[in-house]
Amino acid sequence: MPYYRSVGEVPRKRHTQFRQPDGTLYTEELMGQEGFSADSSLLYHRHAPTAIVAAEAYDPPAVTRVPNLPLKPRHLRTHQLDHTGADPILGRRYLLANDDVRIAYVSADRPSPLFRDATGDHCLYLESGSLRVESPFGALDAVAGDYVIIPTSTIHRLVPTGDEPARLLAIEAAGHVGPPKRYLSVRGQFLEHSPYCERDVRGPDGPLLVGGSDVEVLVRHRRGWTRYVYAHHPFDVVGWDGHLYPWAFSIHDFEPITGRIHQPPPVHQTFQGPNFVICSFVPRKVDYHPDAIPVPYNHHNVDSDEMLFYTGGNYEARRGSGIGQGSISLHPSGFTHGPQPGAAERSIGVDFFDELAVMVDTFRPLDLCDAADECEDPAYAWTWARPAAPPAG
Ligand SMILES: [Fe+2]
């Protein structure tokens, strides 16, 4: 994250004596990426962040994966997976996955346990409801439309805070997620042509200073899951500074790039991850050439599987497909996709699209997970030949 923050109390010089009111030293934790060669933060704990009193193997949530075979475009109705009693981490229902990224959905109404994913960053997109992200860095409040990036190995707890459940799309990377490199200067500042910048980014703004002992933390690591019990609560940090921390960015702050004729999906790119990108389709003025066709042309992005989560407005190109709020479409490599029948003609002369969608394009094929099977609309693959009735409501 290219944005230095300093929160709470930190000493003037790093790695020097910094004492608590009782005279004992605060204990430092440097959390950094790529072996001291990339972004890091330096945290000051009241108690040693190394002190564990128990460790046992933990059965991870089952994630089954089957290939997209026969190869078909897919339509998943995520809201069919809603049920009460789910937490935002262990309640995730996995839909699509490859070795670079796992994509899950959950409608959560209770707090998660403390969790650390040591295998990669998480990018959460909040479709509805509200959520508090607690970590040693402090609390970060998210509302509908927010992306939240949680760096690898950040111990965190997700707490739904509103009257309605928090509906989340969770994009779990096997690596780091951040702004597209082409939008950053060599020193990490957002450039003028970036669709968002530092002012749009939010981070934790005060320490949580939670007390307590014998605290359970579930850890997903490269060889499985382990349940730790820490001697002291890991959110005992009095201050920290650096470039690495959970941060939020609202899709409503993404400034769309538009043109006289149709702009390709890279203009919508919001984040990059290992072998995948995340894009935001937001309400925008559309193509203004007098002869423009605002919906996309048929296309085959031969190196990518394309997943689109429809999270607001009306997605003009998909009218007649059965797709509605909370739908996910998967258009895999090997299949040419495009607008539904009639959409091109209908879009001519339209000057504004009221649509909100999150896209994940992966460079390796996405397998289907068990929850995809539970909520798939089997008619979708044929809707370019046999349009479906509009969704109810
Ligand atoms: Fe596409």
CSV table of C-alpha atoms and ligand atoms in Angstrom, one decimal:
chain,number,residue,atom,x,y,z
A,1,MET,CA,0.0,0.0,0.0
A,2,PRO,CA,1.7,3.2,-1.1
A,3,TYR,CA,0.5,5.4,1.8
A,4,TYR,CA,2.4,6.0,5.0
A,5,ARG,CA,0.4,6.1,8.2
A,6,SER,CA,1.3,6.6,11.8
A,7,VAL,CA,-1.4,5.7,14.3
A,8,GLY,CA,-1.3,5.9,18.1
A,9,GLU,CA,2.0,6.2,20.0
A,10,VAL,CA,5.3,5.5,18.4
A,11,PRO,CA,8.8,6.5,19.5
A,12,ARG,CA,10.7,9.1,17.5
A,13,LYS,CA,13.4,6.6,16.3
A,14,ARG,CA,12.6,3.0,15.3
A,15,HIS,CA,14.1,0.1,17.2
A,16,THR,CA,14.9,2.2,20.2
A,17,GLN,CA,13.8,2.0,23.8
A,18,PHE,CA,10.1,2.7,24.2
A,19,ARG,CA,8.7,2.1,27.6
A,20,GLN,CA,5.2,1.5,29.0
A,21,PRO,CA,3.9,3.5,32.1
A,22,ASP,CA,5.2,0.7,34.3
A,23,GLY,CA,8.7,1.0,32.9
A,24,THR,CA,8.8,-2.2,30.9
A,25,LEU,CA,9.6,-2.1,27.2
A,26,TYR,CA,6.9,-2.2,24.6
A,27,THR,CA,7.7,-5.1,22.3
A,28,GLU,CA,8.2,-4.4,18.6
A,29,GLU,CA,6.7,-6.4,15.7
A,30,LEU,CA,7.9,-5.6,12.2
A,31,MET,CA,5.4,-7.0,9.7
A,32,GLY,CA,6.7,-6.8,6.2
A,33,GLN,CA,6.4,-8.4,2.7
A,34,GLU,CA,9.0,-9.9,0.4
A,35,GLY,CA,11.8,-10.5,3.0
A,36,PHE,CA,12.4,-6.9,4.2
A,37,SER,CA,12.4,-5.7,0.5
A,38,ALA,CA,8.8,-4.3,0.3
A,39,ASP,CA,6.1,-2.6,2.3
A,40,SER,CA,6.1,-3.1,6.1
A,41,SER,CA,4.8,-1.7,9.3
A,42,LEU,CA,6.3,-1.5,12.8
A,43,LEU,CA,3.9,-2.3,15.6
A,44,TYR,CA,4.4,-1.8,19.4
A,45,HIS,CA,2.7,-4.4,21.6
A,46,ARG,CA,2.2,-4.4,25.3
A,47,HIS,CA,2.9,-8.1,25.3
A,48,ALA,CA,5.1,-10.3,23.2
A,49,PRO,CA,3.3,-11.2,19.9
A,50,THR,CA,5.3,-14.5,20.0
A,51,ALA,CA,3.8,-15.9,23.2
A,52,ILE,CA,1.6,-18.9,22.4
A,53,VAL,CA,0.5,-21.4,25.0
A,54,ALA,CA,-1.2,-24.0,22.8
A,55,ALA,CA,-1.2,-25.1,19.1
A,56,GLU,CA,-3.3,-27.9,17.5
A,57,ALA,CA,-4.2,-28.9,14.0
A,58,TYR,CA,-7.6,-27.5,13.0
A,59,ASP,CA,-9.9,-29.0,10.4
A,60,PRO,CA,-10.2,-26.4,7.6
A,61,PRO,CA,-13.5,-25.6,5.9
A,62,ALA,CA,-13.9,-28.0,3.0
A,63,VAL,CA,-13.3,-26.4,-0.4
A,64,THR,CA,-14.1,-28.9,-3.2
A,65,ARG,CA,-13.0,-28.0,-6.7
A,66,VAL,CA,-14.2,-29.5,-10.0
A,67,PRO,CA,-13.2,-28.3,-13.5
A,68,ASN,CA,-15.7,-26.3,-15.5
A,69,LEU,CA,-16.5,-29.3,-17.6
A,70,PRO,CA,-18.3,-29.3,-20.0
A,71,LEU,CA,-16.9,-25.8,-20.5
A,72,LYS,CA,-19.9,-23.5,-20.1
A,73,PRO,CA,-20.6,-19.9,-19.2
A,74,ARG,CA,-22.1,-20.1,-15.7
A,75,HIS,CA,-24.6,-18.0,-13.7
A,76,LEU,CA,-24.5,-18.3,-9.9
A,77,ARG,CA,-27.3,-16.8,-7.8
A,78,THR,CA,-25.4,-16.1,-4.6
A,79,HIS,CA,-28.3,-14.9,-2.6
A,80,GLN,CA,-29.7,-18.4,-2.7
A,81,LEU,CA,-26.9,-19.3,-0.3
A,82,ASP,CA,-28.1,-16.8,2.4
A,83,HIS,CA,-28.8,-18.3,5.7
A,84,THR,CA,-28.7,-17.1,9.3
A,85,GLY,CA,-26.0,-17.9,11.8
A,86,ALA,CA,-23.0,-17.5,9.5
A,87,ASP,CA,-19.9,-15.6,10.4
A,88,PRO,CA,-18.0,-13.6,7.7
A,89,ILE,CA,-14.9,-15.9,7.7
A,90,LEU,CA,-15.9,-19.5,8.6
A,91,GLY,CA,-19.3,-19.0,7.0
A,92,ARG,CA,-17.8,-18.4,3.5
A,93,ARG,CA,-19.3,-20.5,0.7
A,94,TYR,CA,-16.6,-21.1,-1.9
A,95,LEU,CA,-17.8,-20.6,-5.5
A,96,LEU,CA,-14.8,-20.5,-7.8
A,97,ALA,CA,-11.1,-21.2,-7.2
A,98,ASN,CA,-7.7,-21.9,-8.8
A,99,ASP,CA,-4.2,-22.0,-7.3
A,100,ASP,CA,-4.0,-18.2,-7.4
A,101,VAL,CA,-7.3,-17.1,-5.9
A,102,ARG,CA,-10.4,-18.4,-4.2
A,103,ILE,CA,-13.8,-16.5,-4.5
A,104,ALA,CA,-16.4,-17.0,-1.8
A,105,TYR,CA,-19.7,-15.4,-0.8
A,106,VAL,CA,-21.3,-15.1,2.6
A,107,SER,CA,-24.2,-13.3,4.2
A,108,ALA,CA,-23.0,-12.9,7.7
A,109,ASP,CA,-24.9,-11.9,10.9
A,110,ARG,CA,-22.4,-12.8,13.6
A,111,PRO,CA,-18.8,-12.0,14.4
A,112,SER,CA,-16.0,-14.2,13.1
A,113,PRO,CA,-13.3,-15.7,15.3
A,114,LEU,CA,-9.8,-14.2,15.2
A,115,PHE,CA,-8.2,-15.4,12.0
A,116,ARG,CA,-4.9,-15.1,10.3
A,117,ASP,CA,-4.4,-16.1,6.6
A,118,ALA,CA,-0.7,-16.6,6.2
A,119,THR,CA,-1.2,-17.7,2.5
A,120,GLY,CA,-2.2,-14.4,1.0
A,121,ASP,CA,-4.1,-11.1,1.0
A,122,HIS,CA,-7.9,-10.9,1.1
A,123,CYS,CA,-9.9,-8.4,-0.9
A,124,LEU,CA,-13.4,-8.2,0.5
A,125,TYR,CA,-16.3,-6.5,-1.3
A,126,LEU,CA,-19.2,-5.5,0.9
A,127,GLU,CA,-22.4,-5.8,-1.2
A,128,SER,CA,-24.8,-4.7,1.6
A,129,GLY,CA,-24.8,-4.3,5.4
A,130,SER,CA,-21.9,-3.0,7.4
A,131,LEU,CA,-18.8,-4.5,8.9
A,132,ARG,CA,-16.1,-3.6,11.3
A,133,VAL,CA,-12.7,-5.0,10.6
A,134,GLU,CA,-10.7,-5.4,13.8
A,135,SER,CA,-6.9,-6.1,13.8
A,136,PRO,CA,-3.8,-5.1,15.7
A,137,PHE,CA,-3.8,-2.0,13.5
A,138,GLY,CA,-7.1,-0.8,15.0
A,139,ALA,CA,-10.7,-0.8,13.7
A,140,LEU,CA,-11.8,-0.1,10.2
A,141,ASP,CA,-15.5,0.4,9.4
A,142,ALA,CA,-16.9,-0.7,6.1
A,143,VAL,CA,-20.2,-0.1,4.5
A,144,ALA,CA,-21.9,-1.3,1.3
A,145,GLY,CA,-19.7,-0.6,-1.7
A,146,ASP,CA,-16.5,-0.8,0.2
A,147,TYR,CA,-13.5,-2.9,-0.8
A,148,VAL,CA,-11.3,-3.9,2.2
A,149,ILE,CA,-7.8,-5.2,1.6
A,150,ILE,CA,-6.5,-7.3,4.5
A,151,PRO,CA,-2.7,-8.0,4.1
A,152,THR,CA,-1.3,-11.5,4.4
A,153,SER,CA,-1.0,-12.7,8.0
A,154,THR,CA,-2.9,-9.8,9.6
A,155,ILE,CA,-4.8,-11.3,12.6
A,156,HIS,CA,-8.3,-10.0,12.2
A,157,ARG,CA,-11.9,-10.4,13.3
A,158,LEU,CA,-14.9,-9.3,11.1
A,159,VAL,CA,-17.9,-8.1,13.0
A,160,PRO,CA,-21.2,-7.3,11.2
A,161,THR,CA,-22.4,-4.1,12.7
A,162,GLY,CA,-25.8,-3.2,11.1
A,163,ASP,CA,-29.3,-4.4,11.4
A,164,GLU,CA,-29.1,-6.4,8.3
A,165,PRO,CA,-26.6,-9.2,7.5
A,166,ALA,CA,-23.3,-8.2,5.8
A,167,ARG,CA,-23.2,-9.7,2.4
A,168,LEU,CA,-19.6,-10.2,1.3
A,169,LEU,CA,-17.7,-11.3,-1.7
A,170,ALA,CA,-14.4,-12.6,-0.5
A,171,ILE,CA,-11.5,-12.7,-2.9
A,172,GLU,CA,-8.7,-14.7,-1.3
A,173,ALA,CA,-5.4,-14.3,-3.1
A,174,ALA,CA,-2.3,-16.6,-2.9
A,175,GLY,CA,-0.1,-13.5,-2.8
A,176,HIS,CA,-0.5,-9.7,-2.5
A,177,VAL,CA,-3.3,-7.5,-3.8
A,178,GLY,CA,-2.8,-3.8,-4.4
A,179,PRO,CA,-3.5,-0.9,-6.8
A,180,PRO,CA,-2.4,-1.5,-10.5
A,181,LYS,CA,1.3,-0.7,-10.9
A,182,ARG,CA,0.6,1.5,-13.9
A,183,TYR,CA,-1.3,3.9,-11.6
A,184,LEU,CA,1.6,4.4,-9.2
A,185,SER,CA,4.8,6.4,-9.4
A,186,VAL,CA,8.1,4.7,-8.7
A,187,ARG,CA,7.8,5.9,-5.1
A,188,GLY,CA,4.2,4.6,-4.8
A,189,GLN,CA,2.1,7.7,-5.2
A,190,PHE,CA,-1.0,7.5,-7.2
A,191,LEU,CA,-0.6,9.2,-10.6
A,192,GLU,CA,-2.9,11.7,-12.1
A,193,HIS,CA,-4.5,9.2,-14.5
A,194,SER,CA,-5.4,6.8,-11.7
A,195,PRO,CA,-9.2,6.4,-11.1
A,196,TYR,CA,-8.6,6.8,-7.4
A,197,CYS,CA,-5.9,8.2,-5.1
A,198,GLU,CA,-4.7,8.5,-1.5
A,199,ARG,CA,-7.7,10.7,-0.5
A,200,ASP,CA,-10.0,7.8,-1.3
A,201,VAL,CA,-8.2,5.4,0.9
A,202,ARG,CA,-9.1,4.8,4.5
A,203,GLY,CA,-7.1,3.0,7.2
A,204,PRO,CA,-7.5,2.3,10.9
A,205,ASP,CA,-7.2,5.5,12.8
A,206,GLY,CA,-6.7,4.5,16.4
A,207,PRO,CA,-5.4,1.6,18.4
A,208,LEU,CA,-7.9,-0.9,19.8
A,209,LEU,CA,-5.9,-1.8,22.9
A,210,VAL,CA,-7.9,-5.0,23.7
A,211,GLY,CA,-6.8,-6.8,26.9
A,212,GLY,CA,-7.2,-10.4,27.7
A,213,SER,CA,-5.3,-13.7,27.9
A,214,ASP,CA,-5.6,-17.2,26.4
A,215,VAL,CA,-7.0,-15.9,23.1
A,216,GLU,CA,-7.8,-18.3,20.3
A,217,VAL,CA,-6.6,-17.5,16.8
A,218,LEU,CA,-7.2,-19.7,13.8
A,219,VAL,CA,-4.3,-19.7,11.3
A,220,ARG,CA,-4.5,-20.8,7.7
A,221,HIS,CA,-1.0,-21.5,6.5
A,222,ARG,CA,0.7,-23.1,3.6
A,223,ARG,CA,0.3,-26.7,5.0
A,224,GLY,CA,-3.2,-26.5,6.6
A,225,TRP,CA,-4.9,-24.8,9.5
A,226,THR,CA,-3.7,-24.5,13.1
A,227,ARG,CA,-5.5,-23.3,16.2
A,228,TYR,CA,-3.3,-21.2,18.4
A,229,VAL,CA,-3.9,-19.9,21.8
A,230,TYR,CA,-2.0,-16.7,22.5
A,231,ALA,CA,-1.0,-15.8,26.0
A,232,HIS,CA,-2.2,-12.2,25.4
A,233,HIS,CA,-4.7,-10.6,23.1
A,234,PRO,CA,-3.0,-9.7,19.8
A,235,PHE,CA,-4.9,-6.4,19.6
A,236,ASP,CA,-2.8,-5.0,22.4
A,237,VAL,CA,-0.9,-2.5,20.1
A,238,VAL,CA,-0.4,1.0,21.4
A,239,GLY,CA,0.8,2.4,18.1
A,240,TRP,CA,2.3,1.5,14.7
A,241,ASP,CA,3.5,3.2,11.6
A,242,GLY,CA,4.3,2.1,8.0
A,243,HIS,CA,2.8,1.2,4.7
A,244,LEU,CA,1.2,-2.1,5.4
A,245,TYR,CA,-2.2,-2.3,7.1
A,246,PRO,CA,-5.8,-3.1,6.3
A,247,TRP,CA,-7.4,-0.4,4.1
A,248,ALA,CA,-10.7,0.3,2.6
A,249,PHE,CA,-11.7,2.0,-0.7
A,250,SER,CA,-15.3,2.6,-1.8
A,251,ILE,CA,-16.4,1.5,-5.3
A,252,HIS,CA,-18.3,4.8,-5.3
A,253,ASP,CA,-15.0,6.7,-5.2
A,254,PHE,CA,-13.8,5.0,-8.4
A,255,GLU,CA,-13.8,7.6,-11.1
A,256,PRO,CA,-14.7,5.9,-14.4
A,257,ILE,CA,-12.7,6.4,-17.5
A,258,THR,CA,-14.9,6.9,-20.5
A,259,GLY,CA,-14.5,7.6,-24.2
A,260,ARG,CA,-16.2,8.3,-27.5
A,261,ILE,CA,-16.2,4.6,-28.3
A,262,HIS,CA,-16.3,1.6,-26.1
A,263,GLN,CA,-13.5,1.4,-23.6
A,264,PRO,CA,-12.0,-2.0,-22.8
A,265,PRO,CA,-12.1,-3.6,-19.3
A,266,PRO,CA,-8.6,-2.5,-18.3
A,267,VAL,CA,-10.0,1.0,-17.8
A,268,HIS,CA,-12.1,-0.5,-15.0
A,269,GLN,CA,-9.1,-2.1,-13.2
A,270,THR,CA,-9.0,-1.3,-9.5
A,271,PHE,CA,-6.5,-3.9,-8.1
A,272,GLN,CA,-4.0,-6.4,-9.2
A,273,GLY,CA,-3.2,-9.7,-7.6
A,274,PRO,CA,-1.1,-12.7,-8.4
A,275,ASN,CA,-2.3,-13.9,-11.9
A,276,PHE,CA,-5.6,-12.0,-11.6
A,277,VAL,CA,-7.1,-8.5,-11.7
A,278,ILE,CA,-10.1,-6.9,-10.0
A,279,CYS,CA,-12.2,-4.3,-11.9
A,280,SER,CA,-15.0,-2.0,-10.9
A,281,PHE,CA,-17.9,-1.2,-13.3
A,282,VAL,CA,-19.6,1.9,-11.9
A,283,PRO,CA,-22.4,4.2,-13.0
A,284,ARG,CA,-21.0,6.3,-15.8
A,285,LYS,CA,-21.6,8.4,-18.9
A,286,VAL,CA,-21.2,6.0,-21.8
A,287,ASP,CA,-19.7,6.2,-25.2
A,288,TYR,CA,-20.5,9.5,-26.9
A,289,HIS,CA,-19.4,9.1,-30.5
A,290,PRO,CA,-22.6,9.8,-32.5
A,291,ASP,CA,-22.5,6.3,-33.9
A,292,ALA,CA,-21.3,4.6,-30.7
A,293,ILE,CA,-22.7,1.2,-29.5
A,294,PRO,CA,-22.3,1.6,-25.7
A,295,VAL,CA,-22.6,-2.1,-24.7
A,296,PRO,CA,-19.5,-4.3,-25.2
A,297,TYR,CA,-18.8,-6.1,-28.4
A,298,ASN,CA,-18.6,-9.9,-28.4
A,299,HIS,CA,-15.1,-10.7,-27.1
A,300,HIS,CA,-12.8,-13.6,-26.3
A,301,ASN,CA,-10.1,-12.6,-23.9
A,302,VAL,CA,-8.2,-15.8,-24.7
A,303,ASP,CA,-6.0,-15.9,-21.6
A,304,SER,CA,-8.6,-15.2,-19.0
A,305,ASP,CA,-11.6,-16.6,-17.2
A,306,GLU,CA,-13.9,-13.7,-16.3
A,307,MET,CA,-16.1,-13.5,-13.3
A,308,LEU,CA,-18.5,-10.7,-12.8
A,309,PHE,CA,-20.4,-10.0,-9.6
A,310,TYR,CA,-23.5,-7.9,-10.2
A,311,THR,CA,-23.9,-5.7,-7.2
A,312,GLY,CA,-26.2,-2.8,-8.1
A,313,GLY,CA,-28.1,-1.0,-10.9
A,314,ASN,CA,-29.0,-2.7,-14.1
A,315,TYR,CA,-26.4,-4.4,-16.2
A,316,GLU,CA,-27.6,-3.4,-19.6
A,317,ALA,CA,-25.7,-6.0,-21.6
A,318,ARG,CA,-27.2,-8.9,-19.6
A,319,ARG,CA,-30.9,-8.1,-20.0
A,320,GLY,CA,-32.6,-11.3,-20.9
A,321,SER,CA,-30.1,-13.5,-19.2
A,322,GLY,CA,-31.8,-14.0,-15.8
A,323,ILE,CA,-29.0,-12.1,-14.1
A,324,GLY,CA,-30.0,-9.9,-11.2
A,325,GLN,CA,-28.7,-8.4,-7.9
A,326,GLY,CA,-26.1,-10.8,-6.3
A,327,SER,CA,-25.6,-12.8,-9.5
A,328,ILE,CA,-22.2,-14.0,-10.6
A,329,SER,CA,-21.4,-14.8,-14.2
A,330,LEU,CA,-18.4,-16.8,-15.3
A,331,HIS,CA,-17.3,-16.5,-18.9
A,332,PRO,CA,-14.3,-18.8,-19.3
A,333,SER,CA,-11.5,-18.8,-21.7
A,334,GLY,CA,-12.5,-21.0,-24.6
A,335,PHE,CA,-15.9,-19.4,-24.9
A,336,THR,CA,-16.7,-16.2,-26.8
A,337,HIS,CA,-19.1,-14.0,-24.8
A,338,GLY,CA,-20.9,-10.8,-25.4
A,339,PRO,CA,-24.1,-8.9,-24.8
A,340,GLN,CA,-27.5,-10.7,-24.8
A,341,PRO,CA,-29.5,-10.6,-28.0
A,342,GLY,CA,-30.9,-7.2,-28.7
A,343,ALA,CA,-28.7,-5.4,-26.2
A,344,ALA,CA,-26.6,-3.7,-28.9
A,345,GLU,CA,-29.5,-2.1,-30.6
A,346,ARG,CA,-31.2,-1.1,-27.3
A,347,SER,CA,-28.1,0.7,-26.1
A,348,ILE,CA,-27.7,3.0,-29.1
A,349,GLY,CA,-28.5,6.6,-28.0
A,350,VAL,CA,-28.3,5.7,-24.3
A,351,ASP,CA,-25.9,8.2,-22.5
A,352,PHE,CA,-25.7,6.7,-19.0
A,353,PHE,CA,-25.3,3.2,-17.6
A,354,ASP,CA,-26.5,2.7,-14.0
A,355,GLU,CA,-24.5,-0.4,-13.2
A,356,LEU,CA,-22.4,-1.6,-10.4
A,357,ALA,CA,-20.3,-4.8,-10.7
A,358,VAL,CA,-17.0,-6.3,-9.5
A,359,MET,CA,-15.0,-8.3,-12.0
A,360,VAL,CA,-12.2,-10.8,-11.3
A,361,ASP,CA,-10.3,-11.9,-14.4
A,362,THR,CA,-7.9,-14.8,-13.7
A,363,PHE,CA,-5.1,-16.0,-16.0
A,364,ARG,CA,-5.6,-19.6,-14.9
A,365,PRO,CA,-8.9,-21.4,-15.2
A,366,LEU,CA,-11.4,-21.2,-12.4
A,367,ASP,CA,-12.7,-24.4,-11.0
A,368,LEU,CA,-16.2,-24.7,-9.6
A,369,CYS,CA,-16.6,-25.2,-5.9
A,370,ASP,CA,-19.5,-26.9,-4.1
A,371,ALA,CA,-21.5,-23.7,-3.4
A,372,ALA,CA,-21.5,-22.9,-7.1
A,373,ASP,CA,-23.3,-26.2,-7.8
A,374,GLU,CA,-25.9,-25.2,-5.1
A,375,CYS,CA,-26.8,-21.9,-6.7
A,376,GLU,CA,-26.2,-22.3,-10.4
A,377,ASP,CA,-28.9,-21.3,-12.9
A,378,PRO,CA,-28.5,-24.1,-15.5
A,379,ALA,CA,-30.4,-22.1,-18.2
A,380,TYR,CA,-27.8,-19.3,-18.5
A,381,ALA,CA,-25.5,-21.0,-21.0
A,382,TRP,CA,-28.3,-21.0,-23.6
A,383,THR,CA,-29.6,-17.5,-23.1
A,384,TRP,CA,-27.8,-16.1,-26.2
A,385,ALA,CA,-29.9,-18.5,-28.2
A,386,ARG,CA,-33.0,-18.6,-26.0
A,387,PRO,CA,-33.4,-15.5,-23.9
A,388,ALA,CA,-34.7,-15.9,-20.4
A,389,ALA,CA,-37.6,-14.0,-18.8
A,390,PRO,CA,-36.5,-11.0,-16.8
A,391,PRO,CA,-35.8,-11.7,-13.1
A,392,ALA,CA,-38.7,-11.0,-10.8
A,393,GLY,CA,-38.5,-7.8,-8.7
B,1,FE,FE,-16.2,-9.8,-20.9
